[in-house]
Amino acid sequence: MAMPLLWFTLGIVLADSLSIPAPAWVAGSGMALLLALWRRGSVPAAAGFLLLAGGLRLVLEVGAWSPVDLRRLTPEQGALAVVRGRLLETPVLHESQQGRRTQLFSTAVLETTGLRDPSGEWRPATGLLLASVRGGVDERFFQGERVELTGVLGLPDGPETPGAFDYQGYLCRCGIHRRLQSGGTSDWALEPGQPRGQPPVSDRFLSWGRHTLARGFSERDPAIQLLWAMMLGWKPGLSPEMQEPFLRSGTIHVFAISGLHIALLAGIFIEGLRLTGLPRRWAGGIALPWVWVYTAITGWQASAIRSAVMWSLIALGWGLRRPGNLLNSLALAAFLLLAWDPQQLFLPGFQLSFVVVASLALLARPLTDRGLALTVAMSPSDPLLAPVARPRWHGWIERGRHHLVSSLAVSLASWIGSMPLVAFYFHYFNPVSLLANLVVVPLSTLALSSSVASLATGGWFPAACELFNHSSWFLMHLMVGASELAAALPGGCLHVAAPGACALGLYGLGCLWMFCPGAREGRWRGWMRWATLLLLAGWGAGWVAENRTTRISVLPRRGGAILWVAPAWMGSEWLFDPGDARTVERVTLPFLRSEGVNRVAHLVLGRGGVETLGGALDLEQRLWVGDHFFPDIPIRSPYLRRWRESLQRTRRRLLPLVRGNVAGPWEVLHPGRGEAPGPAGEDSPLVMRGEFNGVRVLWVPPLGIRGQDTLLRQAGREGLRADLLLAGVSSSSEALSDPFLEAVSPRVILLLEASLPAASRAGPGLKRRVGGRGCPVWSVREWGTLSLELTGGRIRVHPWSKLRPPRPASEESPPADIPAVPASDPPVPLILP
């Protein structure tokens, strides 16, 4: 099944990459089927049919074929709407960190049946949408109930920065193309005239299971909630704070209802039945229904379904008395799942599941054999000595050695298979997971066994149930402690940028060379060498092109923008104004992790407001920060004062700057020593100018008219001249006066304005005045994240927005690599009740 799976998967990838209409796929797959039937036994004909069938399956899955599909009836922009439908899942309560505050919201997937138009009439509608509401909903809303919801209907939220989680893309891969956001629980109501049903069996089991596993403890105990997440798949039990040590140590997989849970449950049934004398094929057949019952009552999670399908194929092979072949069963399971839902191919969970199992099938045995061969010297007995003449303790050492080596081999094989995917999707490189899994996985197996025993005795033996719960609680504390210890080891977990195609190709060739002896022999040896040389040349060319360019990333935040400056040839990076606590958590940190940043060499704070440094201390706790720069003026901001006092207590390096100071490639132009700050500090922020690859860059935070006059008087026209102007918008006075712009004479202007607060937006008058100078003007509020490349005196600006693609430059713009700024956003249509 490996080759059919390969061709079917290739067809899915081609259909996702190419815009080929559905009739072409239908015609092509029909002709390929006729050719395959006519040329029986023809491998090319069968491969062509499977390729076209895979593409057709994806096209049929993602197309909006119904005339009443939600994608046809509703706009992509947010619009007020009232919808009816059936809940496909019971609403799940989540926690969201808004800075240092915790907010609760509930989400559920809704199968839409109706949509109310502006006239008040109901019209049919089909499609899935994600419904979210602030707070928690009551027990009347559960899976299968028909509801009527009011809220803002539009596209799901996309990633805020490059490297952040693409929630919109993930939902689209799950068949969910719209999101309904309700302001409160009063916007949720049961559909009138519909009979009330009963909560599904899965909800009642989960409620009973949580109560049973918490017997003897408080339900607010974090360890108990982690047990709920691991045993029952209870999503709220795994909060972001609890996930952090497991993510960094590479042990988060124990909380997914996956192969570990299915294998444990099946093993308990099979071993128990084997004790009665039943053969394996009968025991597997009896255990199979219980595996699917467990998958159903835990909510039909995708990872559980994958594991159940895989186990079903293995049990079927036992029943038919077929020889076991893990790779063939794995390929057949993947083929069946992709035929059912081809979009799973693009989900990280699907890729990790099958790649890790394939790595175990291919590498675990060779690694075990090599490990045992390397540890021969650890054997205490002579291999030529008869077994009966060996002491009993020699056998204990031998079994322990074999168990340790095989566990290390399994951990290493799974890490080798998962490492490139973990780096690509999650930007982690965690070699500590090799050791952490040796401890956490056995502990999780014991905790799962104890939890199964607790559920089995909860209804008739309360004392034993509570005893098993104490055991599970103790084992979960050991798991948390081991994960935290592993995550805290120096160098155990690093952030890395997503590897490119050449790097992934070199990694794959290296694995083939090390673990597949056939790749080093015969004609394959020459092909491997040429492929390695080509990939090395491509990787080297990409590395040179990337490092010869200075990159400036501009990310939106409240009240302005964040700047990340990465000089050419691996120079020391600079971070300007990281933002408040919420911005650091949702924008700054995800972006830095996606860039593979583990330490910030230089942190610059232009002003003392909460919107610029409110999250600086949170950033210090996550990343190592070197030099700290700030304006050397009388302190008026309480946030700046607390930040400085905190860093002085920890003996960090604080470097106050005034006019005339030089910090790396930057020259400080403002403020002067002892200069008194103006209203809201807008007359005394740091103003710095640097030169990178022949381009002069001037960074000006929000600066009032008084500060601009002072800067003009002190620096002069020649001292302010720059090619690229990064300018904030003043909220209390005129921003970017004409004399100031005349002195700077920029080739490109970036307005660091923000959507909130409204005072930090550039007004129409300012945009007309600045845009009338004949140079391209970009706005962070309108374009979102911007990436600038400075090389050879040229400035290239690349917008990063999946929701709003770049628009062509106007005729008046000078011939440059930068399009003009759009005038305004299109109006938002409303679907009114």
CSV table of N, CA, C and O in Angstrom, one decimal, residues 644-729:
chain,number,residue,atom,x,y,z
A,644,ARG,N,12.9,50.0,35.3
A,644,ARG,CA,14.3,50.2,35.7
A,644,ARG,C,14.6,49.7,37.0
A,644,ARG,O,15.7,49.1,37.2
A,645,GLU,N,13.7,49.8,38.0
A,645,GLU,CA,14.0,49.3,39.3
A,645,GLU,C,14.1,47.8,39.3
A,645,GLU,O,15.0,47.2,40.0
A,646,SER,N,13.3,47.1,38.5
A,646,SER,CA,13.3,45.7,38.5
A,646,SER,C,14.6,45.2,37.8
A,646,SER,O,15.2,44.2,38.3
A,647,LEU,N,15.1,45.9,36.8
A,647,LEU,CA,16.3,45.4,36.1
A,647,LEU,C,17.5,45.8,37.0
A,647,LEU,O,18.5,45.0,37.0
A,648,GLN,N,17.5,46.8,37.8
A,648,GLN,CA,18.6,47.1,38.7
A,648,GLN,C,18.7,46.1,39.8
A,648,GLN,O,19.8,45.8,40.2
A,649,ARG,N,17.6,45.6,40.3
A,649,ARG,CA,17.6,44.5,41.3
A,649,ARG,C,18.3,43.3,40.8
A,649,ARG,O,19.0,42.6,41.5
A,650,THR,N,18.0,43.0,39.5
A,650,THR,CA,18.6,41.8,38.9
A,650,THR,C,20.0,42.0,38.2
A,650,THR,O,20.5,41.2,37.6
A,651,ARG,N,20.5,43.3,38.4
A,651,ARG,CA,21.8,43.6,37.9
A,651,ARG,C,21.9,43.5,36.4
A,651,ARG,O,22.9,42.9,35.9
A,652,ARG,N,20.9,43.9,35.7
A,652,ARG,CA,21.0,43.8,34.2
A,652,ARG,C,21.7,45.1,33.7
A,652,ARG,O,21.8,46.1,34.4
A,653,ARG,N,22.1,45.0,32.4
A,653,ARG,CA,22.8,46.2,31.9
A,653,ARG,C,21.9,47.2,31.3
A,653,ARG,O,21.2,47.0,30.4
A,654,LEU,N,21.9,48.4,32.0
A,654,LEU,CA,21.0,49.5,31.6
A,654,LEU,C,21.9,50.6,31.0
A,654,LEU,O,22.9,51.0,31.6
A,655,LEU,N,21.5,51.1,29.9
A,655,LEU,CA,22.3,52.1,29.2
A,655,LEU,C,21.4,53.3,28.8
A,655,LEU,O,20.7,53.2,27.7
A,656,PRO,N,21.3,54.3,29.6
A,656,PRO,CA,20.5,55.5,29.2
A,656,PRO,C,21.2,56.3,28.1
A,656,PRO,O,22.4,56.3,28.0
A,657,LEU,N,20.4,56.8,27.2
A,657,LEU,CA,20.9,57.4,26.0
A,657,LEU,C,20.5,58.9,25.9
A,657,LEU,O,19.3,59.2,26.2
A,658,VAL,N,21.3,59.7,25.4
A,658,VAL,CA,21.0,61.1,25.1
A,658,VAL,C,21.6,61.5,23.8
A,658,VAL,O,22.4,60.7,23.2
A,659,ARG,N,21.3,62.7,23.3
A,659,ARG,CA,21.8,63.2,22.0
A,659,ARG,C,23.4,63.1,22.0
A,659,ARG,O,24.1,63.5,22.9
A,660,GLY,N,23.9,62.5,20.9
A,660,GLY,CA,25.3,62.4,20.7
A,660,GLY,C,25.9,61.0,21.0
A,660,GLY,O,27.0,60.7,20.6
A,661,ASN,N,25.1,60.2,21.8
A,661,ASN,CA,25.5,58.9,22.0
A,661,ASN,C,25.4,58.0,20.8
A,661,ASN,O,24.6,58.2,19.9
A,662,VAL,N,26.3,57.0,20.8
A,662,VAL,CA,26.3,56.0,19.7
A,662,VAL,C,26.1,54.6,20.3
A,662,VAL,O,26.7,54.2,21.2
A,663,ALA,N,25.1,53.9,19.7
A,663,ALA,CA,24.8,52.5,20.2
A,663,ALA,C,24.8,51.6,18.9
A,663,ALA,O,23.9,51.6,18.1
A,664,GLY,N,26.0,50.9,18.8
A,664,GLY,CA,26.1,50.1,17.6
A,664,GLY,C,26.1,50.9,16.3
A,664,GLY,O,26.8,51.9,16.2
A,665,PRO,N,25.2,50.5,15.4
A,665,PRO,CA,25.1,51.3,14.1
A,665,PRO,C,24.2,52.5,14.3
A,665,PRO,O,24.0,53.2,13.3
A,666,TRP,N,23.6,52.8,15.5
A,666,TRP,CA,22.7,53.8,15.6
A,666,TRP,C,23.3,55.1,16.3
A,666,TRP,O,24.1,54.9,17.2
A,667,GLU,N,22.9,56.2,15.8
A,667,GLU,CA,23.3,57.5,16.4
A,667,GLU,C,22.0,58.1,17.0
A,667,GLU,O,21.0,58.2,16.4
A,668,VAL,N,22.2,58.6,18.3
A,668,VAL,CA,21.0,59.1,19.0
A,668,VAL,C,21.0,60.6,18.7
A,668,VAL,O,21.9,61.4,18.9
A,669,LEU,N,19.8,61.1,18.2
A,669,LEU,CA,19.6,62.4,17.8
A,669,LEU,C,18.7,63.2,18.8
A,669,LEU,O,18.7,64.5,18.8
A,670,HIS,N,18.0,62.5,19.7
A,670,HIS,CA,17.1,63.1,20.6
A,670,HIS,C,16.8,62.1,21.7
A,670,HIS,O,16.8,60.9,21.4
A,671,PRO,N,16.6,62.6,23.0
A,671,PRO,CA,16.5,63.9,23.5
A,671,PRO,C,17.9,64.4,24.0
A,671,PRO,O,18.8,63.6,24.1
A,672,GLY,N,18.0,65.6,24.4
A,672,GLY,CA,19.2,66.1,25.0
A,672,GLY,C,19.2,65.8,26.5
A,672,GLY,O,18.2,65.5,27.1
A,673,ARG,N,20.4,65.9,27.1
A,673,ARG,CA,20.6,65.6,28.5
A,673,ARG,C,19.8,66.6,29.4
A,673,ARG,O,19.9,67.8,29.2
A,674,GLY,N,19.1,66.1,30.3
A,674,GLY,CA,18.3,67.0,31.2
A,674,GLY,C,17.1,67.6,30.6
A,674,GLY,O,16.5,68.5,31.2
A,675,GLU,N,16.8,67.2,29.4
A,675,GLU,CA,15.6,67.9,28.8
A,675,GLU,C,14.3,67.4,29.4
A,675,GLU,O,14.1,66.2,29.7
A,676,ALA,N,13.4,68.3,29.7
A,676,ALA,CA,12.2,68.0,30.4
A,676,ALA,C,11.2,67.4,29.4
A,676,ALA,O,11.0,67.9,28.3
A,677,PRO,N,10.5,66.3,29.8
A,677,PRO,CA,9.5,65.7,28.9
A,677,PRO,C,8.3,66.6,28.8
A,677,PRO,O,7.9,67.2,29.7
A,678,GLY,N,7.7,66.5,27.6
A,678,GLY,CA,6.5,67.3,27.4
A,678,GLY,C,5.2,66.5,27.7
A,678,GLY,O,5.3,65.5,28.4
A,679,PRO,N,4.1,66.9,27.2
A,679,PRO,CA,2.9,66.2,27.5
A,679,PRO,C,2.9,64.8,26.9
A,679,PRO,O,3.3,64.5,25.8
A,680,ALA,N,2.6,63.8,27.8
A,680,ALA,CA,2.6,62.4,27.5
A,680,ALA,C,3.9,61.9,27.0
A,680,ALA,O,4.1,60.9,26.4
A,681,GLY,N,5.0,62.6,27.3
A,681,GLY,CA,6.3,62.2,26.9
A,681,GLY,C,6.6,62.3,25.4
A,681,GLY,O,7.6,61.8,24.9
A,682,GLU,N,5.7,63.1,24.7
A,682,GLU,CA,5.9,63.1,23.2
A,682,GLU,C,7.0,64.0,22.7
A,682,GLU,O,7.3,64.0,21.6
A,683,ASP,N,7.5,64.8,23.6
A,683,ASP,CA,8.6,65.7,23.2
A,683,ASP,C,10.0,65.2,23.5
A,683,ASP,O,11.0,65.8,23.2
A,684,SER,N,10.0,64.0,24.2
A,684,SER,CA,11.3,63.5,24.6
A,684,SER,C,11.5,62.0,24.4
A,684,SER,O,12.1,61.3,25.2
A,685,PRO,N,11.0,61.4,23.3
A,685,PRO,CA,11.3,60.0,23.1
A,685,PRO,C,12.7,59.9,22.4
A,685,PRO,O,13.3,60.9,22.0
A,686,LEU,N,13.2,58.6,22.4
A,686,LEU,CA,14.4,58.4,21.7
A,686,LEU,C,14.2,58.5,20.2
A,686,LEU,O,13.3,57.9,19.6
A,687,VAL,N,15.1,59.3,19.5
A,687,VAL,CA,15.1,59.4,18.0
A,687,VAL,C,16.5,58.9,17.6
A,687,VAL,O,17.5,59.5,18.1
A,688,MET,N,16.5,57.9,16.8
A,688,MET,CA,17.8,57.3,16.4
A,688,MET,C,17.9,57.1,14.9
A,688,MET,O,16.9,56.9,14.2
A,689,ARG,N,19.1,57.3,14.4
A,689,ARG,CA,19.4,57.1,12.9
A,689,ARG,C,20.5,56.2,12.8
A,689,ARG,O,21.5,56.2,13.5
A,690,GLY,N,20.3,55.2,11.8
A,690,GLY,CA,21.4,54.2,11.5
A,690,GLY,C,21.5,54.0,10.0
A,690,GLY,O,20.7,54.5,9.2
A,691,GLU,N,22.6,53.4,9.6
A,691,GLU,CA,22.8,53.1,8.2
A,691,GLU,C,23.1,51.6,8.0
A,691,GLU,O,24.0,51.1,8.7
A,692,PHE,N,22.4,51.0,7.1
A,692,PHE,CA,22.5,49.6,6.9
A,692,PHE,C,22.5,49.3,5.4
A,692,PHE,O,21.6,49.8,4.7
A,693,ASN,N,23.5,48.8,4.9
A,693,ASN,CA,23.7,48.4,3.4
A,693,ASN,C,23.4,49.6,2.5
A,693,ASN,O,22.7,49.5,1.5
A,694,GLY,N,24.0,50.7,2.9
A,694,GLY,CA,23.8,51.9,2.1
A,694,GLY,C,22.5,52.6,2.2
A,694,GLY,O,22.2,53.6,1.4
A,695,VAL,N,21.7,52.3,3.2
A,695,VAL,CA,20.4,52.9,3.4
A,695,VAL,C,20.3,53.5,4.8
A,695,VAL,O,20.6,52.9,5.8
A,696,ARG,N,20.1,54.9,4.8
A,696,ARG,CA,20.0,55.6,6.1
A,696,ARG,C,18.5,55.4,6.6
A,696,ARG,O,17.6,55.8,5.9
A,697,VAL,N,18.4,55.0,7.9
A,697,VAL,CA,17.1,54.7,8.5
A,697,VAL,C,17.0,55.7,9.7
A,697,VAL,O,17.8,55.7,10.5
A,698,LEU,N,15.8,56.4,9.7
A,698,LEU,CA,15.5,57.3,10.8
A,698,LEU,C,14.3,56.8,11.5
A,698,LEU,O,13.2,56.6,10.9
A,699,TRP,N,14.4,56.4,12.8
A,699,TRP,CA,13.3,56.0,13.7
A,699,TRP,C,12.9,57.1,14.6
A,699,TRP,O,13.6,57.6,15.4
A,700,VAL,N,11.6,57.5,14.4
A,700,VAL,CA,11.0,58.6,15.2
A,700,VAL,C,9.8,58.1,15.8
A,700,VAL,O,8.7,58.0,15.1
A,701,PRO,N,9.7,57.8,17.1
A,701,PRO,CA,8.5,57.5,17.8
A,701,PRO,C,7.6,58.8,17.8
A,701,PRO,O,8.0,59.8,17.3
A,702,PRO,N,6.3,58.6,18.3
A,702,PRO,CA,5.4,59.8,18.2
A,702,PRO,C,6.1,61.0,18.9
A,702,PRO,O,6.5,61.0,20.0
A,703,LEU,N,6.2,62.1,18.1
A,703,LEU,CA,7.0,63.3,18.4
A,703,LEU,C,6.1,64.5,18.2
A,703,LEU,O,5.6,64.7,17.1
A,704,GLY,N,5.9,65.3,19.2
A,704,GLY,CA,5.0,66.5,19.1
A,704,GLY,C,5.8,67.5,18.3
A,704,GLY,O,6.9,67.5,18.0
A,705,ILE,N,5.0,68.6,18.0
A,705,ILE,CA,5.6,69.7,17.2
A,705,ILE,C,6.7,70.4,17.9
A,705,ILE,O,7.7,70.8,17.3
A,706,ARG,N,6.6,70.5,19.3
A,706,ARG,CA,7.7,71.1,20.0
A,706,ARG,C,9.0,70.2,19.9
A,706,ARG,O,10.1,70.7,19.7
A,707,GLY,N,8.8,68.9,20.0
A,707,GLY,CA,10.0,68.0,19.9
A,707,GLY,C,10.6,68.0,18.5
A,707,GLY,O,11.8,68.0,18.3
A,708,GLN,N,9.7,68.2,17.4
A,708,GLN,CA,10.2,68.3,16.1
A,708,GLN,C,11.0,69.5,15.9
A,708,GLN,O,12.1,69.5,15.2
A,709,ASP,N,10.6,70.7,16.4
A,709,ASP,CA,11.3,71.9,16.3
A,709,ASP,C,12.7,71.8,17.0
A,709,ASP,O,13.7,72.2,16.5
A,710,THR,N,12.7,71.2,18.2
A,710,THR,CA,13.9,71.0,18.9
A,710,THR,C,14.9,70.1,18.2
A,710,THR,O,16.1,70.4,18.1
A,711,LEU,N,14.3,69.0,17.6
A,711,LEU,CA,15.2,68.1,16.8
A,711,LEU,C,15.8,68.8,15.6
A,711,LEU,O,16.9,68.6,15.2
A,712,LEU,N,14.9,69.6,14.9
A,712,LEU,CA,15.4,70.4,13.7
A,712,LEU,C,16.5,71.4,14.1
A,712,LEU,O,17.6,71.5,13.4
A,713,ARG,N,16.3,72.0,15.3
A,713,ARG,CA,17.3,73.0,15.7
A,713,ARG,C,18.6,72.4,16.1
A,713,ARG,O,19.7,72.9,15.8
A,714,GLN,N,18.6,71.2,16.8
A,714,GLN,CA,19.8,70.6,17.3
A,714,GLN,C,20.5,69.8,16.2
A,714,GLN,O,21.7,69.8,16.2
A,715,ALA,N,19.8,69.0,15.4
A,715,ALA,CA,20.5,68.1,14.5
A,715,ALA,C,20.7,68.8,13.1
A,715,ALA,O,21.7,68.4,12.4
A,716,GLY,N,19.9,69.8,12.7
A,716,GLY,CA,20.1,70.4,11.4
A,716,GLY,C,19.6,69.5,10.3
A,716,GLY,O,19.2,68.4,10.5
A,717,ARG,N,19.5,70.1,9.1
A,717,ARG,CA,18.9,69.4,8.0
A,717,ARG,C,19.8,68.2,7.6
A,717,ARG,O,19.3,67.1,7.3
A,718,GLU,N,21.1,68.4,7.6
A,718,GLU,CA,22.0,67.3,7.1
A,718,GLU,C,22.0,66.2,8.2
A,718,GLU,O,22.1,65.0,7.8
A,719,GLY,N,21.8,66.5,9.5
A,719,GLY,CA,21.8,65.5,10.5
A,719,GLY,C,20.6,64.6,10.5
A,719,GLY,O,20.5,63.5,11.1
A,720,LEU,N,19.5,65.1,9.9
A,720,LEU,CA,18.2,64.4,9.8
A,720,LEU,C,18.0,63.6,8.5
A,720,LEU,O,17.1,62.8,8.5
A,721,ARG,N,18.8,63.9,7.5
A,721,ARG,CA,18.5,63.3,6.2
A,721,ARG,C,18.6,61.8,6.3
A,721,ARG,O,19.5,61.2,6.8
A,722,ALA,N,17.5,61.2,5.7
A,722,ALA,CA,17.5,59.7,5.7
A,722,ALA,C,16.7,59.2,4.5
A,722,ALA,O,15.9,59.9,3.9
A,723,ASP,N,17.0,58.0,4.1
A,723,ASP,CA,16.3,57.3,3.0
A,723,ASP,C,15.0,56.7,3.4
A,723,ASP,O,14.0,56.7,2.7
A,724,LEU,N,14.9,56.1,4.6
A,724,LEU,CA,13.7,55.5,5.1
A,724,LEU,C,13.3,56.1,6.4
A,724,LEU,O,14.1,56.2,7.4
A,725,LEU,N,12.1,56.6,6.5
A,725,LEU,CA,11.6,57.2,7.7
A,725,LEU,C,10.5,56.3,8.3
A,725,LEU,O,9.5,56.0,7.7
A,726,LEU,N,10.8,55.9,9.6
A,726,LEU,CA,9.9,55.1,10.4
A,726,LEU,C,9.3,56.0,11.4
A,726,LEU,O,9.9,56.3,12.4
A,727,ALA,N,8.1,56.5,11.2
A,727,ALA,CA,7.5,57.6,12.0
A,727,ALA,C,6.3,57.2,12.7
A,727,ALA,O,5.3,56.7,12.1
A,728,GLY,N,6.2,57.5,14.0
A,728,GLY,CA,5.0,57.3,14.8
A,728,GLY,C,4.1,58.5,14.6
A,728,GLY,O,4.5,59.5,14.0
A,729,VAL,N,2.9,58.4,15.1
A,729,VAL,CA,1.9,59.4,14.9
A,729,VAL,C,1.6,60.0,16.3
A,729,VAL,O,1.2,59.3,17.2
